[in-house]
Coordinates of C-alpha atoms in Angstrom, one line a residue:
M1 CA -53.4 16.7 -32.0
S2 CA -56.1 14.2 -31.3
K3 CA -57.7 14.0 -27.8
P4 CA -57.0 10.8 -25.6
D5 CA -59.8 8.3 -25.3
L6 CA -60.8 8.4 -21.6
S7 CA -63.7 6.1 -21.9
R8 CA -61.4 3.1 -21.3
L9 CA -60.4 4.3 -17.8
S10 CA -62.6 2.9 -15.0
L11 CA -62.4 1.9 -11.2
K12 CA -63.0 -1.7 -10.4
R13 CA -65.3 -2.0 -7.4
G14 CA -65.6 -5.2 -5.2
P15 CA -63.8 -7.1 -2.3
V16 CA -60.1 -6.5 -1.6
A17 CA -57.8 -9.3 -2.7
P18 CA -56.2 -11.3 0.1
A19 CA -52.5 -10.6 1.1
A20 CA -49.9 -12.6 -0.5
P21 CA -48.6 -15.7 1.3
R22 CA -45.1 -14.2 1.5
S23 CA -46.3 -11.3 3.7
R24 CA -48.1 -13.7 6.1
R25 CA -44.9 -15.7 6.7
R26 CA -43.0 -12.5 7.5
T27 CA -45.5 -11.7 10.3
W28 CA -45.1 -15.1 11.9
L29 CA -41.3 -14.9 11.8
I30 CA -41.3 -11.5 13.6
G31 CA -43.6 -12.9 16.3
A32 CA -41.4 -16.0 16.8
A33 CA -38.3 -13.8 17.2
V34 CA -40.0 -11.7 19.9
L35 CA -40.9 -14.9 21.8
V36 CA -37.4 -16.3 21.5
L37 CA -35.9 -13.0 22.7
G38 CA -38.3 -12.9 25.6
G39 CA -37.4 -16.4 26.6
L40 CA -33.7 -15.7 26.4
L41 CA -34.2 -12.6 28.6
L42 CA -36.2 -14.6 31.2
A43 CA -33.5 -17.4 31.2
S44 CA -30.8 -14.8 31.7
L45 CA -32.7 -13.3 34.6
S46 CA -33.2 -16.7 36.1
R47 CA -29.5 -17.6 35.9
R48 CA -28.4 -14.4 37.6
E49 CA -26.5 -15.1 40.8
T50 CA -26.1 -12.9 43.9
E51 CA -22.6 -12.7 45.2
V52 CA -22.5 -13.4 49.0
E53 CA -19.9 -14.1 51.7
T54 CA -20.5 -17.0 54.1
V55 CA -19.7 -17.9 57.7
S56 CA -19.7 -21.4 59.3
V57 CA -22.1 -22.7 61.9
T58 CA -20.0 -23.7 64.8
T59 CA -20.0 -25.0 68.3
A60 CA -19.6 -22.5 71.2
Y61 CA -19.3 -22.9 74.9
P62 CA -20.7 -20.4 77.5
Y63 CA -17.3 -20.2 79.2
Q64 CA -15.9 -18.4 76.2
G65 CA -17.8 -15.4 77.3
V66 CA -16.0 -15.2 80.7
T67 CA -12.5 -16.2 79.4
L68 CA -9.8 -13.8 80.5
L69 CA -7.0 -15.3 78.4
N70 CA -5.9 -18.4 76.6
A71 CA -2.7 -20.4 76.7
A72 CA -1.2 -23.5 75.1
G73 CA 0.8 -26.2 76.8
Y74 CA 1.2 -30.0 77.3
V75 CA 0.0 -32.6 79.7
V76 CA 2.7 -33.7 82.1
A77 CA 2.9 -35.9 85.3
S78 CA 4.2 -34.1 88.4
R79 CA 5.2 -37.5 89.7
K80 CA 7.3 -39.3 87.2
A81 CA 10.4 -41.5 87.6
S82 CA 13.0 -43.4 85.7
V83 CA 13.2 -46.6 87.8
A84 CA 16.7 -48.1 88.0
S85 CA 18.8 -50.2 90.4
K86 CA 21.6 -49.2 92.7
A87 CA 23.3 -52.5 92.0
T88 CA 25.1 -53.6 88.8
G89 CA 24.2 -56.8 87.1
R90 CA 22.5 -58.5 84.2
L91 CA 18.7 -58.1 83.9
E92 CA 17.3 -61.6 84.6
W93 CA 13.5 -61.0 84.9
L94 CA 11.2 -58.1 83.8
G95 CA 7.6 -58.4 84.9
V96 CA 5.9 -55.3 83.3
L97 CA 5.1 -53.9 79.9
E98 CA 4.2 -50.4 78.6
G99 CA 0.8 -49.5 80.1
S100 CA 1.1 -51.9 83.1
R101 CA -0.4 -50.5 86.3
V102 CA 1.7 -51.1 89.4
K103 CA 1.5 -50.5 93.1
A104 CA 4.1 -48.9 95.3
G105 CA 6.7 -51.5 96.3
E106 CA 5.8 -54.0 93.6
V107 CA 8.8 -55.8 92.1
L108 CA 9.1 -54.7 88.4
A109 CA 12.4 -56.4 87.5
R110 CA 15.2 -58.5 89.0
L111 CA 18.9 -58.7 88.4
E112 CA 21.0 -61.8 88.6
N113 CA 21.6 -62.2 92.3
K114 CA 22.8 -65.7 93.1
D115 CA 26.1 -64.4 94.5
V116 CA 24.5 -61.9 96.8
Q117 CA 21.8 -64.4 97.8
A118 CA 24.6 -66.8 98.7
Q119 CA 26.2 -64.2 100.9
A120 CA 22.8 -63.5 102.6
D121 CA 22.4 -67.2 103.2
Q122 CA 25.9 -67.3 104.7
A123 CA 25.1 -64.4 106.9
G124 CA 21.9 -66.0 108.0
A125 CA 23.9 -69.1 109.0
G126 CA 26.3 -66.9 111.0
V127 CA 23.4 -65.5 112.9
L128 CA 22.2 -69.0 113.8
S129 CA 25.7 -70.0 115.0
A130 CA 26.0 -66.8 117.1
Q131 CA 22.6 -67.3 118.6
A132 CA 23.6 -70.9 119.6
E133 CA 26.8 -69.7 121.2
L134 CA 24.8 -67.0 123.1
K135 CA 22.4 -69.7 124.3
D136 CA 25.2 -71.8 125.6
A137 CA 26.9 -68.8 127.2
R138 CA 23.7 -67.8 128.9
A139 CA 23.3 -71.3 130.4
A140 CA 26.9 -71.3 131.6
L141 CA 26.4 -67.9 133.2
E142 CA 23.3 -69.1 135.1
R143 CA 25.2 -72.1 136.4
A144 CA 28.1 -69.9 137.5
K145 CA 25.9 -67.6 139.3
D146 CA 24.2 -70.5 141.2
L147 CA 27.5 -72.0 142.2
A148 CA 28.9 -68.7 143.2
Q149 CA 26.0 -68.1 145.6
K150 CA 26.8 -71.5 147.2
K151 CA 30.5 -70.6 147.4
F152 CA 31.4 -73.6 145.2
V153 CA 33.3 -71.5 142.6
S154 CA 35.4 -68.4 142.9
G155 CA 34.4 -64.9 141.7
S156 CA 36.8 -65.1 138.8
S157 CA 34.9 -68.1 137.3
L158 CA 31.7 -66.0 137.5
D159 CA 33.5 -63.1 135.7
T160 CA 34.7 -65.5 133.0
A161 CA 31.2 -66.8 132.4
Q162 CA 29.8 -63.2 132.3
A163 CA 32.5 -62.2 129.8
R164 CA 31.7 -65.2 127.6
F165 CA 28.0 -64.3 127.6
D166 CA 28.7 -60.6 126.7
K167 CA 31.0 -61.7 123.9
A168 CA 28.4 -64.1 122.6
A169 CA 25.7 -61.4 122.7
A170 CA 28.0 -59.0 120.7
A171 CA 28.7 -61.8 118.2
V172 CA 24.9 -62.1 117.7
A173 CA 24.6 -58.4 117.0
V174 CA 27.5 -58.5 114.5
A175 CA 26.0 -61.5 112.8
Q176 CA 22.6 -59.9 112.5
A177 CA 24.2 -56.7 111.1
N178 CA 26.0 -58.8 108.5
L179 CA 22.7 -60.5 107.6
R180 CA 21.0 -57.1 107.1
A181 CA 23.9 -55.9 104.9
A182 CA 23.6 -59.0 102.8
Q183 CA 19.9 -58.6 102.6
V184 CA 20.3 -55.1 101.4
G185 CA 22.6 -56.4 98.6
V186 CA 19.8 -58.8 97.6
E187 CA 17.2 -56.1 97.8
Q188 CA 19.3 -53.8 95.5
T189 CA 18.9 -56.4 92.8
L190 CA 15.1 -56.1 93.0
I191 CA 13.7 -53.1 91.1
R192 CA 10.5 -51.9 92.8
A193 CA 7.9 -49.3 91.9
P194 CA 8.4 -46.1 93.9
F195 CA 4.7 -45.2 93.9
D196 CA 1.4 -46.3 92.4
G197 CA 1.4 -45.5 88.7
V198 CA 1.5 -46.7 85.1
V199 CA 4.6 -47.9 83.1
L200 CA 5.1 -45.4 80.3
T201 CA 8.2 -46.8 78.5
K202 CA 10.4 -49.9 78.8
T203 CA 14.1 -49.0 78.3
A204 CA 15.8 -52.3 78.9
N205 CA 15.3 -56.0 78.0
I206 CA 16.3 -59.3 79.6
G207 CA 20.0 -59.8 79.3
D208 CA 21.0 -56.1 79.3
V209 CA 23.6 -55.0 81.8
I210 CA 22.1 -52.6 84.3
T211 CA 24.4 -50.1 86.0
P212 CA 23.5 -47.2 88.4
F213 CA 24.9 -44.5 86.2
S214 CA 24.9 -46.3 82.8
S215 CA 28.6 -45.5 82.3
A216 CA 29.7 -48.8 80.9
L217 CA 29.6 -49.6 77.2
E218 CA 26.2 -51.0 76.0
S219 CA 24.8 -50.8 79.6
K220 CA 21.5 -49.4 80.6
G221 CA 20.6 -47.2 83.5
A222 CA 16.8 -47.1 83.9
V223 CA 14.7 -50.2 83.3
V224 CA 11.4 -48.5 82.9
T225 CA 9.9 -45.0 83.2
M226 CA 6.6 -44.6 85.0
A227 CA 4.2 -41.9 86.1
D228 CA 1.4 -41.3 88.6
M229 CA -1.6 -40.7 86.4
E230 CA -3.4 -39.0 89.4
S231 CA -0.8 -36.3 89.2
L232 CA -1.4 -35.3 85.6
E233 CA -1.5 -31.5 85.0
V234 CA -1.1 -29.1 82.2
E235 CA 2.0 -26.9 81.9
A236 CA 1.1 -23.7 80.0
D237 CA 3.2 -20.7 79.2
V238 CA 1.5 -17.5 80.1
A239 CA 3.0 -14.2 78.9
E240 CA 4.4 -12.2 81.7
S241 CA 2.3 -9.2 80.6
N242 CA -0.8 -11.3 81.6
L243 CA 0.6 -12.5 84.9
A244 CA -1.7 -10.2 86.9
R245 CA -4.8 -11.9 85.3
I246 CA -4.2 -15.3 86.8
K247 CA -3.9 -16.6 90.4
V248 CA -3.7 -19.9 92.3
G249 CA -7.1 -21.5 92.5
Q250 CA -8.5 -19.8 89.4
P251 CA -11.0 -22.0 87.4
C252 CA -10.0 -23.1 83.9
E253 CA -11.4 -25.1 81.0
I254 CA -9.0 -27.5 79.3
Q255 CA -9.3 -28.7 75.7
L256 CA -7.1 -31.5 74.4
D257 CA -6.2 -31.6 70.8
A258 CA -6.8 -35.4 70.9
F259 CA -10.4 -34.9 71.9
P260 CA -11.5 -31.5 70.5
E261 CA -15.2 -32.1 71.4
L262 CA -14.5 -32.6 75.1
R263 CA -13.8 -30.0 77.8
F264 CA -12.2 -30.7 81.2
R265 CA -12.5 -28.6 84.3
G266 CA -9.2 -27.4 85.6
E267 CA -7.7 -25.2 88.3
V268 CA -4.5 -23.2 88.6
S269 CA -2.4 -25.2 91.2
R270 CA 0.8 -23.1 91.2
L271 CA 3.0 -20.7 89.3
V272 CA 6.7 -21.3 88.8
P273 CA 8.4 -18.3 90.4
T274 CA 10.6 -17.5 87.5
V275 CA 10.3 -16.0 84.1
D276 CA 11.6 -17.6 80.9
R277 CA 13.8 -14.8 79.6
S278 CA 13.9 -16.1 76.0
K279 CA 10.1 -16.3 75.7
A280 CA 9.0 -13.7 78.4
T281 CA 6.6 -16.3 79.8
V282 CA 5.8 -17.8 83.2
M283 CA 5.2 -21.5 83.5
T284 CA 1.7 -22.1 85.0
K285 CA 0.6 -25.5 86.4
V286 CA -3.1 -26.4 85.9
R287 CA -4.4 -29.5 87.6
F288 CA -7.3 -31.5 86.2
V289 CA -10.5 -31.4 88.3
D290 CA -12.1 -34.0 86.0
R291 CA -10.1 -37.2 85.8
D292 CA -10.3 -39.3 82.6
E293 CA -8.3 -42.4 81.7
R294 CA -7.9 -41.2 78.1
I295 CA -5.7 -38.3 79.3
L296 CA -2.1 -39.2 78.6
P297 CA 1.2 -37.4 79.3
E298 CA 2.6 -35.2 76.5
M299 CA -0.8 -34.5 75.0
S300 CA -1.2 -31.0 73.5
A301 CA -3.6 -28.8 75.4
K302 CA -5.3 -25.4 75.3
V303 CA -6.2 -23.7 78.6
A304 CA -8.9 -21.0 79.0
F305 CA -8.4 -19.0 82.2
L306 CA -11.9 -18.0 83.4
E307 CA -13.2 -15.0 85.3
K308 CA -15.6 -17.2 87.3
P309 CA -16.4 -20.9 87.7
M310 CA -19.0 -22.4 85.5
G311 CA -21.9 -24.6 86.6
D312 CA -22.6 -28.0 85.1
G313 CA -25.5 -26.6 83.1
E314 CA -23.2 -23.9 81.6
R315 CA -20.6 -26.3 80.3
Q316 CA -22.7 -27.9 77.5
P317 CA -21.8 -27.0 73.9
L318 CA -24.2 -24.8 71.9
V319 CA -24.9 -24.3 68.2
A320 CA -23.9 -20.8 67.3
V321 CA -23.3 -18.5 64.3
H322 CA -21.6 -15.2 63.9
K323 CA -23.9 -12.3 64.7
D324 CA -23.5 -10.9 61.1
A325 CA -25.4 -14.0 59.7
L326 CA -28.7 -12.9 61.2
A327 CA -31.2 -11.6 58.7
A328 CA -32.9 -8.2 58.9
D329 CA -36.0 -9.8 60.6
G330 CA -33.8 -11.0 63.5
K331 CA -35.2 -14.5 63.4
S332 CA -33.8 -16.2 60.3
L333 CA -30.7 -17.2 58.5
F334 CA -29.9 -18.0 54.9
L335 CA -28.4 -21.5 54.6
V336 CA -26.3 -22.0 51.4
E337 CA -27.2 -25.4 49.8
A338 CA -26.5 -26.4 46.2
G339 CA -25.9 -22.8 45.1
K340 CA -29.1 -21.5 46.5
A341 CA -30.0 -19.5 49.6
K342 CA -32.5 -21.3 51.9
R343 CA -34.2 -19.3 54.6
V344 CA -34.1 -21.1 57.9
T345 CA -36.1 -19.7 60.9
V346 CA -34.2 -19.8 64.2
T347 CA -34.6 -18.8 67.8
V348 CA -31.8 -16.7 69.0
G349 CA -30.4 -17.3 72.5
R350 CA -27.5 -15.8 74.5
Q351 CA -24.6 -14.0 72.9
I352 CA -21.0 -15.3 73.4
N353 CA -18.6 -12.7 72.2
D354 CA -19.4 -12.3 68.5
L355 CA -21.4 -15.5 68.3
L356 CA -25.1 -16.0 68.8
E357 CA -26.7 -19.1 70.1
V358 CA -29.4 -20.5 67.7
S359 CA -32.0 -23.1 68.1
A360 CA -31.0 -26.7 67.4
N361 CA -32.4 -26.9 63.9
P362 CA -31.5 -30.2 62.0
A363 CA -30.3 -28.1 59.1
L364 CA -27.9 -26.1 61.2
Q365 CA -25.1 -28.6 61.9
P366 CA -21.6 -27.4 62.8
G367 CA -19.7 -26.8 59.6
A368 CA -22.8 -25.7 57.6
K369 CA -22.4 -22.4 55.6
V370 CA -24.8 -19.5 56.1
V371 CA -24.8 -16.1 54.3
A372 CA -23.0 -13.3 56.1
R373 CA -24.7 -9.9 56.1
P374 CA -27.7 -11.0 53.9
G375 CA -29.2 -8.0 52.2
E376 CA -32.9 -7.2 52.2
R377 CA -33.2 -8.2 48.5
L378 CA -32.0 -11.8 49.1
G379 CA -34.9 -14.1 49.1
D380 CA -35.6 -17.8 49.8
G381 CA -34.4 -19.9 46.8
D382 CA -32.3 -17.2 45.2
R383 CA -29.2 -18.4 43.4
V384 CA -26.0 -17.3 45.1
K385 CA -22.3 -17.3 44.4
V386 CA -19.9 -17.6 47.3
V387 CA -17.0 -15.2 47.2
S388 CA -14.2 -14.5 49.5
K389 CA -13.3 -11.2 51.1

């Protein structure tokens, strides 16, 4: 066997050849993938939302901290009347409308009264006739007395003159009584206001037949209903189990559903001395200390019975939040706006039950939402997702 020729084998020495273009592209693709994955991770982290519960910024009143109990009721007038006539007749004139203010004794309406007015005129004429007869009898009696003293007439003539005078005086009395009776008949056709007040409703119109008891077909009893607005009060039902917590003269705060932003001072005026068996409640009358023309009968009302009276400075509304909304530092809240938590620095004031008074910050308006029980990890500007309990 012949030996291989090793002289042709040799090592080439010199600079290393550059990498192929294909290998370089692979390196760039790997780097770009790393950058994309990093960006996606950062974006995912930035989109992560913290689930939170919220409470509302509200309005609180200092009296809520000294409220013993609450009750609901309605505004009523303790002086209210359905004004009618004792006479029967057709309504001829009506001088008031709903909302008219009237004085006691003012004529509100009038029935047709020509017949009774004629009777009154006739009775008045009878009085004049009787008075004329009395005047003539008095003159005759004076003459008879003068002649009797001079012995020109007998005693029987004097007695006759005296009897005529007495009869004429009695006739005057009868005529005057008849006139008063006729005037009463005329007065009964005039419907007057029994007290100062406001007309609430108009229940009859001109031409309607008015009867005292509204027993006739198509007849009306009352012409108007009216109330004394100075006698408005709240009738509230208080559970008999809470009866020991209220007393006459106790201060109250009254809120009307028609004006939820207003509070009116009240005072317990009296307790109805009976219990409603079906509801186990006692009717409590609360009078208004503060008068307001906007208060109307039959308005819905809520009454807070207080432990002590409140001064004028303690009756102003306060901006408050639930105590759980306060952050760990004790001086800030997290306001939820556009899906983010915004830290708001506040000054904490008095505590009213579970509410805390906070400083009047323009961002903290009643109805705004703040985070309840914010954790230490929640920061200003963090994205949040509101969830319910």
